[in-house]
């Protein structure tokens, strides 16, 4: 007869063996990288006083030069600033450059705040900011650290020993279109200009260029951009006789002023400035058909816009090209930028200039970008180039 206790003993041994196997498996798992308690790490000696300190907020990638991009990411100009920042990213991607680390700092809360942080984090070149007042707030801080500023502003009064202005200059645009008009036989010029700094620049440039080109300015009217003031200025201007009239303002004012001029039987050639280049809808305004304005050629900007939309799903602001070209400029000069050395700002004055989305440009002795501009004509089918940009300076 079989022992009645035997099956129970066999079952107990099987259970015991199973438990042991599970424990062994768990231990092996722990040895293979599972959670476990380790001995305390040995205490390291504090760094010596001569050990380099990592820059605050940024990784220690010593193989790359640090470049700060100062643009408004918040506030009323956030759209423009974000477009410039996005275009800067595209430029780095297109050039496949690994020599620069470009970091964006928001000037919305204050340009001086952004610049202080950028300088504290070891940036040796500043691209931006956008507005003239912001440039003035940044220039002194950067100069104290020996850091050059390549700004996107067109405010010539913001220029300084360590500040270069990359923005589109109204004086250059006016000179180009007035000289083109003079080449077409127009001699008697008039001006319709807003009050303020832009208007003073426009009127002064119109007088200087017209006279130097063999023409003359026979009438000039200013206004404060209110509908009543524009109407009064147009009425006063229409009492004079002239061949061409420069409307030195945005498209919003132009589409009001030109129909008023035509109603007054003024048939003079209409001239505009670089401001019109940011407003493609002007071609649909019938009264502006045939108007001329000078600005950079838009052919390459169209290609940039296509890539921008593909990546970001929206159309960039026209000033986005400044961010792209500023990075191209930095990448080119970075070839001669030695490690642990200041940015070679003397290279910004290269007489041969630089190339970018907005065509050829160079900085003159006043550190203001001189550009090669085309003359555009508005028409029902869009704009066309009636005088291509010069190939050299």
Short mmCIF file of C-alpha atoms in Angstrom, two decimals:
data_model
loop_
_atom_site.label_atom_id
_atom_site.label_comp_id
_atom_site.label_asym_id
_atom_site.label_seq_id
_atom_site.Cartn_x
_atom_site.Cartn_y
_atom_site.Cartn_z
CA UNK A 1 0.00 0.00 0.00
CA UNK A 2 1.31 3.38 -0.91
CA UNK A 3 2.29 5.92 1.81
CA UNK A 4 -0.61 8.42 2.01
CA UNK A 5 1.76 11.28 2.95
CA UNK A 6 4.10 10.99 -0.07
CA UNK A 7 2.18 13.11 -2.66
CA UNK A 8 1.96 16.02 -0.21
CA UNK A 9 5.70 15.97 0.42
CA UNK A 10 6.44 15.98 -3.32
CA UNK A 11 4.11 18.96 -3.81
CA UNK A 12 5.79 20.88 -1.00
CA UNK A 13 9.22 20.34 -2.51
CA UNK A 14 7.97 21.55 -5.91
CA UNK A 15 6.57 24.75 -4.38
CA UNK A 16 9.83 25.37 -2.50
CA UNK A 17 11.89 24.89 -5.67
CA UNK A 18 9.61 27.24 -7.59
CA UNK A 19 10.00 29.99 -4.96
CA UNK A 20 13.80 29.60 -5.00
CA UNK A 21 13.82 29.82 -8.80
CA UNK A 22 11.77 33.00 -8.70
CA UNK A 23 14.11 34.59 -6.16
CA UNK A 24 17.14 33.70 -8.29
CA UNK A 25 15.46 35.17 -11.37
CA UNK A 26 14.68 38.39 -9.52
CA UNK A 27 18.28 38.66 -8.31
CA UNK A 28 19.62 38.12 -11.83
CA UNK A 29 17.23 40.75 -13.11
CA UNK A 30 18.51 43.23 -10.54
CA UNK A 31 22.10 42.50 -11.54
CA UNK A 32 21.16 43.15 -15.17
CA UNK A 33 20.14 46.75 -14.44
CA UNK A 34 16.90 46.59 -12.44
CA UNK A 35 16.28 48.80 -9.41
CA UNK A 36 18.69 48.26 -6.60
CA UNK A 37 20.31 50.12 -3.75
CA UNK A 38 23.91 51.15 -4.36
CA UNK A 39 26.59 52.32 -2.01
CA UNK A 40 26.92 56.10 -1.54
CA UNK A 41 29.07 57.79 -4.16
CA UNK A 42 32.42 59.06 -2.91
CA UNK A 43 32.51 62.78 -2.12
CA UNK A 44 34.39 64.73 -4.82
CA UNK A 45 36.78 67.51 -4.00
CA UNK A 46 35.45 71.02 -4.83
CA UNK A 47 36.71 72.51 -8.12
CA UNK A 48 39.76 74.71 -7.97
CA UNK A 49 39.47 78.47 -8.42
CA UNK A 50 40.95 78.22 -11.91
CA UNK A 51 38.42 75.70 -13.22
CA UNK A 52 36.24 77.25 -15.98
CA UNK A 53 32.63 77.86 -15.00
CA UNK A 54 29.89 76.77 -17.39
CA UNK A 55 27.95 79.66 -18.91
CA UNK A 56 24.58 80.10 -17.30
CA UNK A 57 21.66 78.60 -19.20
CA UNK A 58 23.51 77.15 -22.20
CA UNK A 59 25.40 73.88 -22.69
CA UNK A 60 29.18 73.92 -22.74
CA UNK A 61 29.61 73.31 -26.47
CA UNK A 62 33.03 74.90 -26.72
CA UNK A 63 33.39 73.83 -30.35
CA UNK A 64 30.77 76.41 -31.43
CA UNK A 65 30.67 80.20 -31.34
CA UNK A 66 27.74 81.69 -29.47
CA UNK A 67 25.54 84.15 -31.35
CA UNK A 68 22.52 85.89 -29.83
CA UNK A 69 19.41 86.70 -31.88
CA UNK A 70 17.47 89.54 -30.23
CA UNK A 71 13.93 89.86 -31.59
CA UNK A 72 10.43 90.39 -30.16
CA UNK A 73 8.77 87.02 -29.54
CA UNK A 74 6.05 88.59 -27.38
CA UNK A 75 4.30 91.95 -27.66
CA UNK A 76 2.95 93.89 -30.66
CA UNK A 77 5.83 92.97 -33.00
CA UNK A 78 5.89 89.29 -32.06
CA UNK A 79 4.82 88.14 -35.53
CA UNK A 80 7.71 89.91 -37.23
CA UNK A 81 10.18 88.75 -34.59
CA UNK A 82 9.10 85.11 -34.84
CA UNK A 83 9.40 85.23 -38.63
CA UNK A 84 12.97 86.55 -38.31
CA UNK A 85 13.82 83.85 -35.76
CA UNK A 86 12.34 81.08 -37.91
CA UNK A 87 14.22 82.30 -40.98
CA UNK A 88 17.46 82.27 -38.96
CA UNK A 89 16.84 78.60 -38.17
CA UNK A 90 16.28 77.91 -41.88
CA UNK A 91 19.58 79.61 -42.73
CA UNK A 92 21.49 77.38 -40.33
CA UNK A 93 19.75 74.32 -41.79
CA UNK A 94 20.41 75.37 -45.39
CA UNK A 95 24.10 76.08 -44.79
CA UNK A 96 24.50 72.94 -42.64
CA UNK A 97 26.72 75.08 -40.43
CA UNK A 98 28.00 73.59 -37.16
CA UNK A 99 30.30 76.43 -36.14
CA UNK A 100 27.60 78.65 -34.61
CA UNK A 101 25.08 78.26 -31.81
CA UNK A 102 22.34 80.83 -32.43
CA UNK A 103 20.12 81.45 -29.40
CA UNK A 104 16.97 83.61 -29.53
CA UNK A 105 16.30 86.16 -26.78
CA UNK A 106 12.92 87.86 -26.51
CA UNK A 107 13.07 91.67 -26.53
CA UNK A 108 9.36 91.90 -25.73
CA UNK A 109 9.97 92.36 -21.97
CA UNK A 110 12.81 94.78 -22.76
CA UNK A 111 15.79 94.84 -25.11
CA UNK A 112 18.24 95.69 -22.31
CA UNK A 113 17.01 92.69 -20.30
CA UNK A 114 17.47 90.40 -23.30
CA UNK A 115 20.93 91.78 -24.07
CA UNK A 116 22.07 91.45 -20.45
CA UNK A 117 21.12 87.78 -20.43
CA UNK A 118 22.69 87.15 -23.83
CA UNK A 119 25.98 88.72 -22.75
CA UNK A 120 25.97 86.84 -19.44
CA UNK A 121 25.64 83.60 -21.38
CA UNK A 122 28.78 84.30 -23.35
CA UNK A 123 27.42 85.35 -26.75
CA UNK A 124 30.11 87.14 -28.75
CA UNK A 125 27.89 88.51 -31.53
CA UNK A 126 24.39 90.02 -31.39
CA UNK A 127 22.02 89.87 -34.37
CA UNK A 128 19.19 92.37 -33.86
CA UNK A 129 17.31 93.98 -32.26
CA UNK A 130 14.59 95.22 -34.59
CA UNK A 131 13.71 98.76 -33.45
CA UNK A 132 15.94 101.81 -33.22
CA UNK A 133 15.14 102.49 -29.56
CA UNK A 134 16.00 98.87 -28.74
CA UNK A 135 19.31 99.21 -30.58
CA UNK A 136 20.19 102.21 -28.45
CA UNK A 137 19.30 100.25 -25.30
CA UNK A 138 21.57 97.37 -26.33
CA UNK A 139 24.54 99.19 -27.89
CA UNK A 140 26.17 100.42 -24.68
CA UNK A 141 25.82 97.07 -22.92
CA UNK A 142 27.37 95.25 -25.87
CA UNK A 143 30.16 97.80 -26.32
CA UNK A 144 31.22 97.36 -22.69
CA UNK A 145 31.81 93.67 -23.43
CA UNK A 146 33.41 94.25 -26.84
CA UNK A 147 30.49 92.57 -28.64
CA UNK A 148 29.37 93.88 -32.07
CA UNK A 149 25.68 94.35 -32.92
CA UNK A 150 24.26 93.70 -36.40
CA UNK A 151 20.82 95.26 -36.08
CA UNK A 152 17.70 94.84 -38.22
CA UNK A 153 16.76 98.52 -37.75
CA UNK A 154 16.79 101.18 -40.46
CA UNK A 155 17.15 104.01 -37.94
CA UNK A 156 20.43 105.65 -38.93
CA UNK A 157 20.54 107.62 -35.67
CA UNK A 158 21.05 104.30 -33.84
CA UNK A 159 24.35 103.64 -35.59
CA UNK A 160 27.39 103.47 -33.28
CA UNK A 161 30.99 102.27 -33.27
CA UNK A 162 29.88 98.71 -32.47
CA UNK A 163 26.52 98.81 -34.32
CA UNK A 164 25.90 97.88 -37.95
CA UNK A 165 22.45 98.48 -39.49
CA UNK A 166 21.14 95.77 -41.81
CA UNK A 167 17.62 97.23 -42.22
CA UNK A 168 16.26 98.60 -45.50
CA UNK A 169 17.06 102.29 -45.81
CA UNK A 170 14.38 104.65 -47.20
CA UNK A 171 17.01 107.09 -48.46
CA UNK A 172 18.55 104.45 -50.73
CA UNK A 173 15.14 103.46 -52.09
CA UNK A 174 14.18 107.08 -52.81
CA UNK A 175 17.49 107.81 -54.51
CA UNK A 176 17.16 104.77 -56.76
CA UNK A 177 13.59 105.49 -57.93
CA UNK A 178 14.18 109.24 -58.38
CA UNK A 179 17.28 108.65 -60.50
CA UNK A 180 15.34 106.10 -62.56
CA UNK A 181 12.53 108.61 -63.08
CA UNK A 182 15.07 111.25 -64.07
CA UNK A 183 16.54 108.81 -66.64
CA UNK A 184 13.06 108.63 -68.18
CA UNK A 185 13.00 112.38 -68.75
CA UNK A 186 11.08 113.49 -65.64
CA UNK A 187 12.51 116.69 -64.16
CA UNK A 188 9.93 118.37 -61.91
CA UNK A 189 9.31 116.44 -58.67
CA UNK A 190 6.83 116.80 -55.83
CA UNK A 191 6.69 115.10 -52.44
CA UNK A 192 3.86 113.93 -50.21
CA UNK A 193 5.51 112.92 -46.95
CA UNK A 194 4.36 112.17 -43.40
CA UNK A 195 5.42 114.21 -40.41
CA UNK A 196 8.18 112.69 -38.29
CA UNK A 197 11.63 111.20 -38.79
CA UNK A 198 10.73 109.08 -41.83
CA UNK A 199 9.17 112.06 -43.59
CA UNK A 200 12.16 114.30 -42.85
CA UNK A 201 14.51 111.67 -44.29
CA UNK A 202 12.30 111.28 -47.37
CA UNK A 203 11.95 114.99 -48.10
CA UNK A 204 15.64 115.70 -47.57
CA UNK A 205 16.66 112.82 -49.82
CA UNK A 206 14.18 113.81 -52.54
CA UNK A 207 15.53 117.37 -52.68
CA UNK A 208 19.18 116.30 -52.65
CA UNK A 209 18.86 113.56 -55.28
CA UNK A 210 16.56 115.46 -57.64
CA UNK A 211 18.95 118.43 -57.73
CA UNK A 212 22.07 116.28 -58.11
CA UNK A 213 20.41 114.42 -61.00
CA UNK A 214 19.57 117.64 -62.85
CA UNK A 215 15.97 118.00 -61.72
CA UNK A 216 14.18 120.04 -59.06
CA UNK A 217 11.55 119.71 -56.34
CA UNK A 218 8.73 122.16 -57.04
CA UNK A 219 6.26 121.19 -54.29
CA UNK A 220 6.27 119.45 -50.92
CA UNK A 221 3.40 118.74 -48.53
CA UNK A 222 3.37 117.02 -45.14
CA UNK A 223 0.49 115.46 -43.18
CA UNK A 224 -0.20 113.73 -39.87
CA UNK A 225 -1.84 110.63 -41.42
CA UNK A 226 -5.38 111.62 -40.47
CA UNK A 227 -7.86 111.49 -43.41
CA UNK A 228 -8.48 115.23 -43.18
CA UNK A 229 -4.75 116.03 -43.20
CA UNK A 230 -4.10 113.75 -46.19
CA UNK A 231 -6.95 115.34 -48.13
CA UNK A 232 -5.69 118.84 -47.33
CA UNK A 233 -2.13 117.95 -48.36
CA UNK A 234 -3.30 116.43 -51.66
CA UNK A 235 -5.48 119.46 -52.40
CA UNK A 236 -2.59 121.85 -51.83
CA UNK A 237 -0.20 119.70 -53.88
CA UNK A 238 -2.60 119.46 -56.82
CA UNK A 239 -2.36 123.23 -57.38
CA UNK A 240 1.24 122.79 -58.56
CA UNK A 241 2.51 121.33 -61.82
CA UNK A 242 5.02 118.45 -61.64
CA UNK A 243 6.09 115.36 -63.59
CA UNK A 244 6.41 112.90 -60.71
CA UNK A 245 5.23 112.73 -57.12
CA UNK A 246 6.90 110.73 -54.37
CA UNK A 247 4.46 109.31 -51.80
CA UNK A 248 6.82 108.38 -48.99
CA UNK A 249 4.50 106.25 -46.91
CA UNK A 250 2.89 102.85 -46.58
CA UNK A 251 0.36 101.38 -48.96
CA UNK A 252 -2.45 102.21 -46.54
CA UNK A 253 -1.85 105.93 -47.07
CA UNK A 254 -1.00 105.54 -50.75
CA UNK A 255 -4.33 103.93 -51.68
CA UNK A 256 -6.06 106.95 -50.15
CA UNK A 257 -3.81 109.65 -51.60
CA UNK A 258 -3.47 108.51 -55.22
CA UNK A 259 -7.22 108.34 -56.03
CA UNK A 260 -7.54 111.84 -54.56
CA UNK A 261 -4.73 113.05 -56.82
CA UNK A 262 -6.39 111.51 -59.88
CA UNK A 263 -9.70 113.17 -58.99
CA UNK A 264 -7.82 116.47 -58.99
CA UNK A 265 -6.69 115.67 -62.57
CA UNK A 266 -3.09 115.10 -61.50
CA UNK A 267 -1.55 112.71 -64.04
CA UNK A 268 2.02 112.77 -62.73
CA UNK A 269 4.05 109.57 -62.39
CA UNK A 270 3.63 108.09 -58.90
CA UNK A 271 6.79 107.04 -57.04
CA UNK A 272 6.99 104.99 -53.83
CA UNK A 273 9.53 103.68 -51.34
CA UNK A 274 10.74 100.34 -50.01
CA UNK A 275 7.69 100.23 -47.71
CA UNK A 276 5.58 99.11 -50.66
CA UNK A 277 7.58 95.92 -51.02
CA UNK A 278 5.87 94.47 -47.94
CA UNK A 279 2.39 95.06 -49.40
CA UNK A 280 1.74 92.80 -52.42
CA UNK A 281 -1.93 93.82 -52.53
CA UNK A 282 -1.07 97.23 -54.03
CA UNK A 283 -1.03 95.71 -57.50
CA UNK A 284 -4.79 95.24 -57.31
CA UNK A 285 -5.42 99.00 -56.84
CA UNK A 286 -6.28 100.34 -60.31
CA UNK A 287 -5.16 103.91 -59.60
CA UNK A 288 -1.66 102.60 -58.80
CA UNK A 289 -1.14 100.87 -62.13
CA UNK A 290 2.17 102.05 -63.55
CA UNK A 291 3.55 103.36 -60.24
CA UNK A 292 7.27 102.80 -59.57
CA UNK A 293 9.10 101.99 -56.37
CA UNK A 294 12.63 100.78 -55.60
CA UNK A 295 13.38 97.86 -53.34
CA UNK A 296 15.30 94.61 -53.20
CA UNK A 297 14.49 91.99 -55.81
CA UNK A 298 11.91 89.52 -54.49
CA UNK A 299 12.90 86.50 -56.60
CA UNK A 300 14.94 84.76 -53.92
CA UNK A 301 12.57 85.81 -51.16
CA UNK A 302 9.87 83.88 -53.01
CA UNK A 303 11.96 80.73 -52.71
CA UNK A 304 12.55 81.40 -49.02
CA UNK A 305 8.81 81.88 -48.51
CA UNK A 306 8.10 78.50 -50.11
CA UNK A 307 10.52 76.69 -47.79
CA UNK A 308 9.26 78.68 -44.82
CA UNK A 309 5.62 77.69 -45.47
CA UNK A 310 6.62 74.06 -45.93
CA UNK A 311 8.32 74.03 -42.53
CA UNK A 312 6.17 76.36 -40.44
CA UNK A 313 2.80 76.21 -42.19
CA UNK A 314 2.44 79.97 -42.61
CA UNK A 315 3.68 82.84 -44.75
CA UNK A 316 6.63 84.79 -43.32
CA UNK A 317 6.69 88.53 -42.81
CA UNK A 318 8.78 90.30 -45.44
CA UNK A 319 11.43 91.24 -42.87
CA UNK A 320 12.12 87.54 -42.26
CA UNK A 321 14.84 87.80 -44.89
CA UNK A 322 16.89 89.96 -42.51
CA UNK A 323 17.19 87.04 -40.09
CA UNK A 324 18.20 84.69 -42.89
CA UNK A 325 20.81 87.05 -44.33
CA UNK A 326 22.23 87.95 -40.92
CA UNK A 327 22.95 84.29 -40.25
CA UNK A 328 24.51 83.87 -43.71
CA UNK A 329 26.73 86.85 -42.89
CA UNK A 330 27.76 85.35 -39.55
CA UNK A 331 28.45 81.94 -41.10
CA UNK A 332 30.69 83.44 -43.76
CA UNK A 333 32.74 85.49 -41.31
CA UNK A 334 32.89 82.59 -38.86
CA UNK A 335 35.34 80.91 -41.22
CA UNK A 336 37.93 83.37 -39.89
CA UNK A 337 36.61 83.38 -36.32
CA UNK A 338 39.17 81.65 -34.15
CA UNK A 339 38.17 79.71 -31.07
CA UNK A 340 38.03 81.73 -27.82
CA UNK A 341 38.55 84.95 -29.79
CA UNK A 342 36.23 87.95 -30.22
CA UNK A 343 34.09 88.12 -33.34
CA UNK A 344 36.26 89.56 -36.16
CA UNK A 345 34.08 92.65 -36.66
CA UNK A 346 36.59 94.22 -39.05
CA UNK A 347 35.36 91.70 -41.62
CA UNK A 348 31.95 93.41 -41.64
CA UNK A 349 33.55 96.21 -43.63
CA UNK A 350 34.63 93.99 -46.53
CA UNK A 351 34.49 96.17 -49.65
CA UNK A 352 33.28 93.28 -51.77
CA UNK A 353 30.15 93.01 -49.66
CA UNK A 354 27.96 90.01 -49.02
CA UNK A 355 25.20 88.07 -50.77
CA UNK A 356 21.84 87.08 -49.37
CA UNK A 357 18.17 86.53 -50.06
CA UNK A 358 17.79 90.29 -50.56
CA UNK A 359 20.67 90.47 -53.00
CA UNK A 360 24.10 92.03 -52.63
CA UNK A 361 24.87 94.43 -49.80
CA UNK A 362 27.81 95.93 -47.99
CA UNK A 363 28.33 98.19 -44.98
CA UNK A 364 29.57 101.69 -45.68
CA UNK A 365 31.80 103.79 -43.43
CA UNK A 366 28.78 104.73 -41.34
CA UNK A 367 28.09 101.01 -40.78
CA UNK A 368 24.84 101.22 -42.76
CA UNK A 369 23.99 98.51 -45.28
CA UNK A 370 24.14 99.66 -48.90
CA UNK A 371 21.93 97.52 -51.11
CA UNK A 372 21.63 96.77 -54.78
CA UNK A 373 18.00 97.74 -55.55
CA UNK A 374 15.62 97.04 -58.41
CA UNK A 375 12.88 99.37 -59.65
CA UNK A 376 9.46 97.70 -59.66
CA UNK A 377 6.30 98.70 -61.50
CA UNK A 378 2.81 97.95 -60.23
CA UNK A 379 0.28 96.57 -62.70
CA UNK A 380 -2.98 94.67 -62.93
CA UNK A 381 -1.09 91.40 -63.33
CA UNK A 382 1.17 92.06 -60.35
CA UNK A 383 4.50 93.79 -60.08
CA UNK A 384 7.31 93.63 -62.60
CA UNK A 385 10.94 94.74 -62.61
CA UNK A 386 11.52 97.65 -64.98
CA UNK A 387 15.12 98.23 -63.94
CA UNK A 388 17.10 95.29 -62.50
CA UNK A 389 19.46 95.76 -59.56
CA UNK A 390 23.04 96.74 -60.47
CA UNK A 391 25.48 93.84 -60.41
CA UNK A 392 28.07 95.78 -58.42
CA UNK A 393 28.46 98.75 -56.13
#
